[in-house]
Tab-separated table of C-alpha atoms in Angstrom:
chain	number	residue	atom	x	y	z
A	1	MET	CA	0.000	0.000	0.000
A	2	PRO	CA	2.333	2.762	-1.246
A	3	LEU	CA	0.554	5.767	0.283
A	4	ILE	CA	3.463	7.764	1.680
A	5	GLY	CA	2.310	8.910	5.078
A	6	LYS	CA	4.777	11.712	5.708
A	7	SER	CA	6.516	13.674	2.983
A	8	THR	CA	10.195	14.503	3.233
A	9	TYR	CA	9.611	18.050	1.965
A	10	GLY	CA	10.247	20.565	4.679
A	11	LYS	CA	9.613	24.273	4.401
A	12	PRO	CA	10.166	26.574	1.411
A	13	PRO	CA	12.126	29.827	1.789
A	14	LYS	CA	10.500	32.112	4.361
A	15	PHE	CA	9.432	34.719	1.802
A	16	LEU	CA	7.243	32.121	0.081
A	17	PHE	CA	4.602	32.079	2.784
A	18	ASN	CA	1.629	30.673	0.825
A	19	GLY	CA	0.813	28.387	-2.068
A	20	HIS	CA	0.418	31.220	-4.565
A	21	LEU	CA	3.893	32.634	-3.916
A	22	GLU	CA	5.353	29.127	-3.967
A	23	THR	CA	3.798	28.743	-7.417
A	24	ILE	CA	4.417	32.153	-9.005
A	25	ILE	CA	7.933	33.065	-7.854
A	26	PRO	CA	9.725	30.000	-9.290
A	27	SER	CA	7.661	30.245	-12.477
A	28	ILE	CA	8.806	33.790	-13.130
A	29	PHE	CA	12.262	34.020	-11.602
A	30	ARG	CA	13.881	30.575	-11.452
A	31	ILE	CA	16.626	30.158	-14.069
A	32	ILE	CA	18.575	26.982	-14.841
A	33	GLN	CA	21.940	27.492	-16.527
A	34	GLY	CA	24.239	25.020	-18.217
A	35	ILE	CA	21.781	23.046	-20.353
A	36	GLN	CA	22.361	23.243	-24.111
A	37	TYR	CA	19.703	21.237	-25.890
A	38	SER	CA	20.098	19.627	-29.283
A	39	ARG	CA	16.769	19.851	-31.123
A	40	GLU	CA	15.301	17.161	-33.342
A	41	LYS	CA	12.072	17.422	-35.330
A	42	ILE	CA	10.110	14.195	-35.648
A	43	ASN	CA	6.994	13.344	-37.637
A	44	THR	CA	3.675	12.300	-36.118
A	45	PRO	CA	1.442	9.600	-37.632
A	46	ASP	CA	-1.130	12.219	-38.685
A	47	GLY	CA	1.318	14.270	-40.752
A	48	ASP	CA	2.308	16.831	-38.125
A	49	PHE	CA	5.567	17.201	-36.201
A	50	LEU	CA	6.973	17.415	-32.695
A	51	ASN	CA	10.140	19.167	-31.547
A	52	ILE	CA	12.142	17.150	-29.054
A	53	ASP	CA	15.164	18.524	-27.203
A	54	TRP	CA	18.068	16.321	-26.127
A	55	SER	CA	20.682	16.727	-23.394
A	56	ILE	CA	23.011	13.792	-24.004
A	57	ILE	CA	25.982	12.637	-21.915
A	58	GLY	CA	26.338	9.189	-23.496
A	59	SER	CA	24.267	7.127	-21.082
A	60	LYS	CA	22.261	3.961	-21.666
A	61	LYS	CA	19.522	5.394	-19.412
A	62	LEU	CA	17.112	8.050	-20.715
A	63	LEU	CA	14.825	10.391	-18.790
A	64	ILE	CA	11.846	11.542	-20.905
A	65	ILE	CA	10.310	14.800	-19.623
A	66	SER	CA	6.761	16.004	-20.366
A	67	HIS	CA	6.068	19.691	-19.658
A	68	GLY	CA	2.997	21.502	-18.340
A	69	LEU	CA	0.225	23.604	-19.861
A	70	GLU	CA	1.674	26.343	-22.087
A	71	GLY	CA	5.134	25.220	-21.059
A	72	SER	CA	8.015	23.842	-23.093
A	73	SER	CA	11.361	22.143	-22.783
A	74	ASP	CA	12.799	25.521	-21.750
A	75	ARG	CA	10.763	25.818	-18.562
A	76	HIS	CA	12.796	25.789	-15.366
A	77	TYR	CA	11.284	22.522	-14.164
A	78	ALA	CA	12.231	20.681	-17.385
A	79	MET	CA	15.749	22.089	-17.513
A	80	GLY	CA	16.218	21.457	-13.801
A	81	LEU	CA	15.387	17.785	-14.234
A	82	ALA	CA	17.573	17.494	-17.321
A	83	LYS	CA	20.566	19.041	-15.544
A	84	LEU	CA	20.182	17.058	-12.334
A	85	PHE	CA	19.739	13.730	-14.115
A	86	ASN	CA	22.654	14.472	-16.477
A	87	GLN	CA	24.797	14.968	-13.388
A	88	HIS	CA	23.746	11.539	-12.151
A	89	GLY	CA	24.321	9.504	-15.265
A	90	PHE	CA	21.162	9.884	-17.362
A	91	ASP	CA	20.597	11.264	-20.826
A	92	ALA	CA	17.549	13.541	-20.935
A	93	LEU	CA	14.923	14.275	-23.560
A	94	ALA	CA	12.352	17.036	-23.080
A	95	TRP	CA	9.651	16.961	-25.727
A	96	ASN	CA	7.452	19.868	-26.750
A	97	ASN	CA	3.711	19.482	-27.216
A	98	ARG	CA	2.301	20.683	-30.538
A	99	SER	CA	2.537	24.488	-30.819
A	100	CYS	CA	4.922	24.645	-27.836
A	101	GLY	CA	8.654	25.233	-27.861
A	102	GLY	CA	8.657	28.218	-30.201
A	103	GLU	CA	7.102	26.808	-33.369
A	104	MET	CA	3.463	26.469	-34.391
A	105	ASN	CA	2.519	22.988	-35.565
A	106	LYS	CA	1.119	22.310	-39.052
A	107	GLY	CA	-2.108	20.432	-38.290
A	108	PRO	CA	-5.498	21.699	-37.098
A	109	ILE	CA	-5.175	20.357	-33.551
A	110	LEU	CA	-3.064	21.805	-30.753
A	111	TYR	CA	-2.523	19.712	-27.602
A	112	HIS	CA	-4.295	18.911	-24.329
A	113	HIS	CA	-4.036	16.962	-21.084
A	114	GLY	CA	-4.983	13.728	-22.822
A	115	ALA	CA	-2.473	13.953	-25.675
A	116	SER	CA	-0.683	10.773	-24.625
A	117	TYR	CA	-0.578	9.807	-28.296
A	118	ASP	CA	2.183	12.352	-28.827
A	119	LEU	CA	4.155	10.993	-25.874
A	120	LYS	CA	3.780	7.589	-27.543
A	121	THR	CA	5.177	9.028	-30.779
A	122	VAL	CA	8.210	10.336	-28.896
A	123	ILE	CA	8.890	7.027	-27.139
A	124	ASP	CA	8.356	5.009	-30.323
A	125	HIS	CA	10.788	7.274	-32.175
A	126	VAL	CA	13.462	6.893	-29.500
A	127	GLU	CA	13.010	3.127	-29.479
A	128	LYS	CA	13.501	2.924	-33.245
A	129	SER	CA	16.429	5.312	-33.509
A	130	HIS	CA	18.492	4.719	-30.349
A	131	THR	CA	19.824	1.840	-28.258
A	132	TYR	CA	18.903	2.782	-24.711
A	133	GLU	CA	18.656	0.003	-22.169
A	134	SER	CA	16.071	1.721	-19.985
A	135	TYR	CA	13.616	4.639	-19.992
A	136	TYR	CA	12.251	6.705	-17.098
A	137	LEU	CA	9.278	9.025	-17.489
A	138	ALA	CA	8.895	12.368	-15.730
A	139	GLY	CA	5.823	14.595	-16.003
A	140	ILE	CA	5.046	18.013	-14.593
A	141	SER	CA	1.471	19.291	-14.214
A	142	MET	CA	-0.300	18.591	-17.540
A	143	GLY	CA	2.695	16.525	-18.603
A	144	GLY	CA	2.145	14.399	-15.531
A	145	ALA	CA	-1.434	13.733	-16.603
A	146	GLN	CA	-0.262	12.772	-20.098
A	147	THR	CA	2.304	10.434	-18.539
A	148	LEU	CA	-0.182	8.718	-16.216
A	149	LYS	CA	-2.660	8.281	-19.065
A	150	TYR	CA	0.029	6.795	-21.311
A	151	LEU	CA	1.103	4.322	-18.629
A	152	GLY	CA	-2.460	3.236	-17.926
A	153	GLU	CA	-3.428	2.954	-21.580
A	154	ASN	CA	-0.555	0.588	-22.221
A	155	GLY	CA	-0.820	-1.366	-18.970
A	156	LEU	CA	0.681	-4.824	-19.340
A	157	ASP	CA	1.674	-4.018	-22.940
A	158	LEU	CA	4.020	-1.217	-21.860
A	159	ASN	CA	7.506	-1.320	-23.362
A	160	SER	CA	9.573	-3.340	-20.870
A	161	LYS	CA	12.394	-0.786	-21.097
A	162	ILE	CA	10.188	1.755	-19.287
A	163	LYS	CA	11.161	1.027	-15.700
A	164	ARG	CA	9.690	3.765	-13.512
A	165	ALA	CA	7.773	7.039	-13.714
A	166	ALA	CA	7.284	10.099	-11.528
A	167	VAL	CA	4.956	13.091	-11.823
A	168	TYR	CA	4.214	16.132	-9.702
A	169	SER	CA	1.656	18.941	-9.444
A	170	THR	CA	-0.516	16.704	-11.593
A	171	PRO	CA	-4.265	17.094	-12.292
A	172	CYS	CA	-5.071	13.395	-11.883
A	173	ASN	CA	-8.748	14.329	-12.205
A	174	LEU	CA	-9.125	17.007	-14.878
A	175	PRO	CA	-12.698	18.095	-14.011
A	176	ASP	CA	-11.589	18.963	-10.460
A	177	SER	CA	-8.475	20.754	-11.659
A	178	ALA	CA	-10.444	22.731	-14.250
A	179	ALA	CA	-12.845	23.802	-11.498
A	180	THR	CA	-10.035	25.635	-9.676
A	181	LEU	CA	-9.741	28.074	-12.581
A	182	ARG	CA	-13.297	29.262	-11.938
A	183	GLU	CA	-12.315	30.556	-8.492
A	184	LYS	CA	-11.605	34.266	-8.065
A	185	ARG	CA	-8.425	33.539	-6.108
A	186	ASN	CA	-7.005	31.863	-9.220
A	187	ALA	CA	-7.769	34.661	-11.685
A	188	PHE	CA	-4.041	35.265	-12.249
A	189	TYR	CA	-3.483	31.707	-13.517
A	190	LYS	CA	-6.687	31.676	-15.552
A	191	ASN	CA	-5.846	34.916	-17.325
A	192	ARG	CA	-2.248	33.917	-17.960
A	193	PHE	CA	-3.099	30.538	-19.472
A	194	LEU	CA	-6.144	31.794	-21.344
A	195	SER	CA	-4.388	34.700	-23.028
A	196	LYS	CA	-1.652	32.408	-24.369
A	197	LEU	CA	-4.096	29.760	-25.571
A	198	LYS	CA	-6.350	32.338	-27.231
A	199	ALA	CA	-3.368	33.711	-29.138
A	200	LYS	CA	-2.524	30.221	-30.382
A	201	MET	CA	-6.127	29.497	-31.338
A	202	GLN	CA	-6.182	32.765	-33.289
A	203	VAL	CA	-3.201	31.538	-35.319
A	204	LYS	CA	-4.815	28.135	-35.775
A	205	GLY	CA	-8.026	29.749	-37.016
A	206	GLU	CA	-6.032	31.773	-39.543
A	207	GLN	CA	-4.195	28.641	-40.673
A	208	PHE	CA	-7.498	26.826	-41.213
A	209	PRO	CA	-10.262	29.300	-42.175
A	210	GLY	CA	-13.633	28.210	-40.823
A	211	LEU	CA	-12.161	25.865	-38.216
A	212	VAL	CA	-13.260	28.054	-35.293
A	213	ASP	CA	-15.246	31.235	-34.678
A	214	LEU	CA	-12.577	33.924	-34.427
A	215	ASP	CA	-15.120	36.631	-33.573
A	216	LEU	CA	-16.275	34.601	-30.571
A	217	LEU	CA	-12.666	33.991	-29.569
A	218	LYS	CA	-12.141	37.695	-28.919
A	219	SER	CA	-14.872	37.746	-26.264
A	220	VAL	CA	-13.907	34.569	-24.380
A	221	LYS	CA	-13.131	35.242	-20.721
A	222	ASP	CA	-13.306	31.809	-19.078
A	223	PHE	CA	-12.069	28.294	-19.675
A	224	ASP	CA	-15.492	26.654	-19.849
A	225	THR	CA	-16.345	28.802	-22.866
A	226	PHE	CA	-12.907	28.431	-24.433
A	227	ASP	CA	-12.791	24.676	-23.962
A	228	THR	CA	-16.350	24.175	-25.232
A	229	HIS	CA	-16.093	26.263	-28.394
A	230	PHE	CA	-12.419	25.788	-29.192
A	231	THR	CA	-10.527	22.989	-27.407
A	232	ALA	CA	-13.421	20.528	-27.556
A	233	LYS	CA	-14.457	21.485	-31.087
A	234	VAL	CA	-10.961	21.219	-32.552
A	235	HIS	CA	-10.222	17.907	-30.832
A	236	GLY	CA	-13.545	16.171	-31.391
A	237	PHE	CA	-15.316	16.440	-28.021
A	238	ARG	CA	-18.895	17.568	-27.390
A	239	ASP	CA	-18.158	20.380	-24.929
A	240	ALA	CA	-15.813	21.337	-22.086
A	241	GLN	CA	-17.252	18.864	-19.602
A	242	ASP	CA	-17.133	16.017	-22.108
A	243	PHE	CA	-13.509	16.929	-22.845
A	244	TYR	CA	-12.522	17.071	-19.157
A	245	ARG	CA	-14.179	13.744	-18.342
A	246	SER	CA	-12.970	11.947	-21.450
A	247	VAL	CA	-9.243	12.700	-21.161
A	248	SER	CA	-8.874	12.712	-17.359
A	249	ALA	CA	-5.895	10.576	-16.342
A	250	ASP	CA	-7.750	8.795	-13.552
A	251	ASN	CA	-9.780	6.929	-16.162
A	252	TRP	CA	-6.631	4.854	-16.785
A	253	MET	CA	-4.495	5.046	-13.635
A	254	GLU	CA	-5.677	1.770	-12.116
A	255	HIS	CA	-4.050	-0.070	-15.060
A	256	ILE	CA	-0.530	1.265	-14.385
A	257	GLN	CA	1.942	-1.615	-14.077
A	258	ILE	CA	5.267	0.010	-13.144
A	259	PRO	CA	6.349	1.895	-10.000
A	260	THR	CA	4.955	5.410	-10.361
A	261	LEU	CA	5.378	8.302	-7.933
A	262	ILE	CA	2.745	11.062	-7.731
A	263	ILE	CA	3.674	14.194	-5.756
A	264	ASN	CA	0.843	16.672	-5.207
A	265	ALA	CA	1.126	19.426	-2.605
A	266	LEU	CA	-1.868	19.943	-0.349
A	267	ASN	CA	-1.609	23.726	-0.849
A	268	ASP	CA	-1.455	23.519	-4.661
A	269	PRO	CA	-3.938	26.180	-5.877
A	270	LEU	CA	-4.596	24.373	-9.182
A	271	ILE	CA	-5.638	20.930	-7.967
A	272	MET	CA	-8.184	19.681	-5.453
A	273	ASP	CA	-10.178	16.686	-4.158
A	274	ARG	CA	-9.972	13.873	-6.721
A	275	CYS	CA	-6.541	15.051	-7.867
A	276	PHE	CA	-5.291	13.331	-4.711
A	277	PRO	CA	-5.961	9.638	-5.487
A	278	VAL	CA	-5.673	8.422	-1.902
A	279	LYS	CA	-7.993	5.435	-2.170
A	280	LEU	CA	-6.282	4.190	-5.306
A	281	ALA	CA	-2.814	4.513	-3.755
A	282	GLU	CA	-3.930	2.647	-0.635
A	283	THR	CA	-4.663	-0.481	-2.669
A	284	HIS	CA	-2.597	-0.133	-5.847
A	285	PRO	CA	0.756	-1.996	-5.781
A	286	HIS	CA	2.500	0.399	-8.177
A	287	ILE	CA	1.236	3.909	-7.371
A	288	PHE	CA	3.135	5.837	-4.700
A	289	LEU	CA	1.305	8.999	-3.584
A	290	GLU	CA	3.178	11.676	-1.639
A	291	MET	CA	1.287	14.763	-0.429
A	292	PRO	CA	3.531	17.443	1.106
A	293	ASN	CA	1.761	20.159	3.058
A	294	ARG	CA	3.685	22.818	1.125
A	295	GLY	CA	5.054	23.227	-2.396
A	296	GLY	CA	2.375	25.069	-4.350
A	297	HIS	CA	2.073	24.207	-8.044
A	298	THR	CA	5.443	23.225	-9.544
A	299	GLY	CA	7.220	24.988	-6.691
A	300	PHE	CA	9.030	22.973	-3.998
A	301	LEU	CA	11.987	25.353	-3.707
A	302	VAL	CA	14.697	24.511	-1.178
A	303	PRO	CA	16.610	27.394	0.462
A	304	GLY	CA	20.098	27.719	-0.991
A	305	GLN	CA	19.707	24.850	-3.481
A	306	GLU	CA	19.853	24.972	-7.286
A	307	PHE	CA	17.392	22.107	-7.636
A	308	THR	CA	13.948	21.768	-6.125
A	309	TRP	CA	12.924	19.118	-3.626
A	310	ALA	CA	10.660	17.555	-6.273
A	311	GLU	CA	13.621	17.175	-8.637
A	312	TYR	CA	15.744	15.531	-5.951
A	313	ARG	CA	12.790	13.318	-5.028
A	314	PHE	CA	12.381	12.250	-8.660
A	315	LEU	CA	16.071	11.321	-8.777
A	316	GLU	CA	15.754	9.322	-5.572
A	317	PHE	CA	12.677	7.419	-6.797
A	318	LEU	CA	13.602	6.864	-10.434
A	319	ASN	CA	17.182	5.871	-9.663
A	320	LEU	CA	16.170	3.009	-7.385
A	321	PRO	CA	17.168	-0.485	-8.543
A	322	VAL	CA	14.490	-2.205	-10.587
A	323	GLY	CA	13.332	-5.659	-9.566
């Protein structure tokens, strides 16, 4: 019963005295130096492309990193993991969801929390083109949801080279996570995400005239409207609620067959209730759930340290012997 009763995360720096500061300050100000990615463009089965960024030291072990909503391989949490794991004997690959990483994709769809098919494309490409002995999956926020969904979808058929996985700040239940963006206290996050996604949807509508209602797009002020008329429409769902329910990672998590760590802070402003799969972790032999009291959303700073506690915790968990 791998429900971790007491987290090893202590306290963040004193000036980060609530979950919002723990979330916002690292997002804006944390900088990771020393990572020089090598970019590769790969094709998707539907005629689009993905940009994947490598940090290679010549290892037979590969960490595959999935970023969060409106993130990229250049986000501090991706580069932090790449640098830390490079230092401890892993190659690293951080892949960019469609339209992320500085280049708009070619096809009519963008990306979403359930886009595990693109993670599959990345892993399949690596398997065909490289000779790694083992893979380890790391997901942050939305990327964590994509990772959990991928693991559950494949279940017993998962590539045997994939040994362990770890995710943090992850919306295990997307309807509950989406609900947090309706709260006034989270207006900063809603506006930040929404403005970026609206700009991308504007470009997508210009790429494919008639795909979406660009006049309506200008007036959208909330995610329910955006996800109903744009995300859901473009990706083939009925409306926002159908989209949230259909792609939510917890539809598949019970089928996960490898050791998988989920770290979700209890003061994370962007997840709640069913995003903490306590009952599943109490009975599931492979899911390890750790719930620190502090950390915010993708925070977990440690005073005086280059790397976050979550990054060190990932290294500790993923670097354990397999068997």
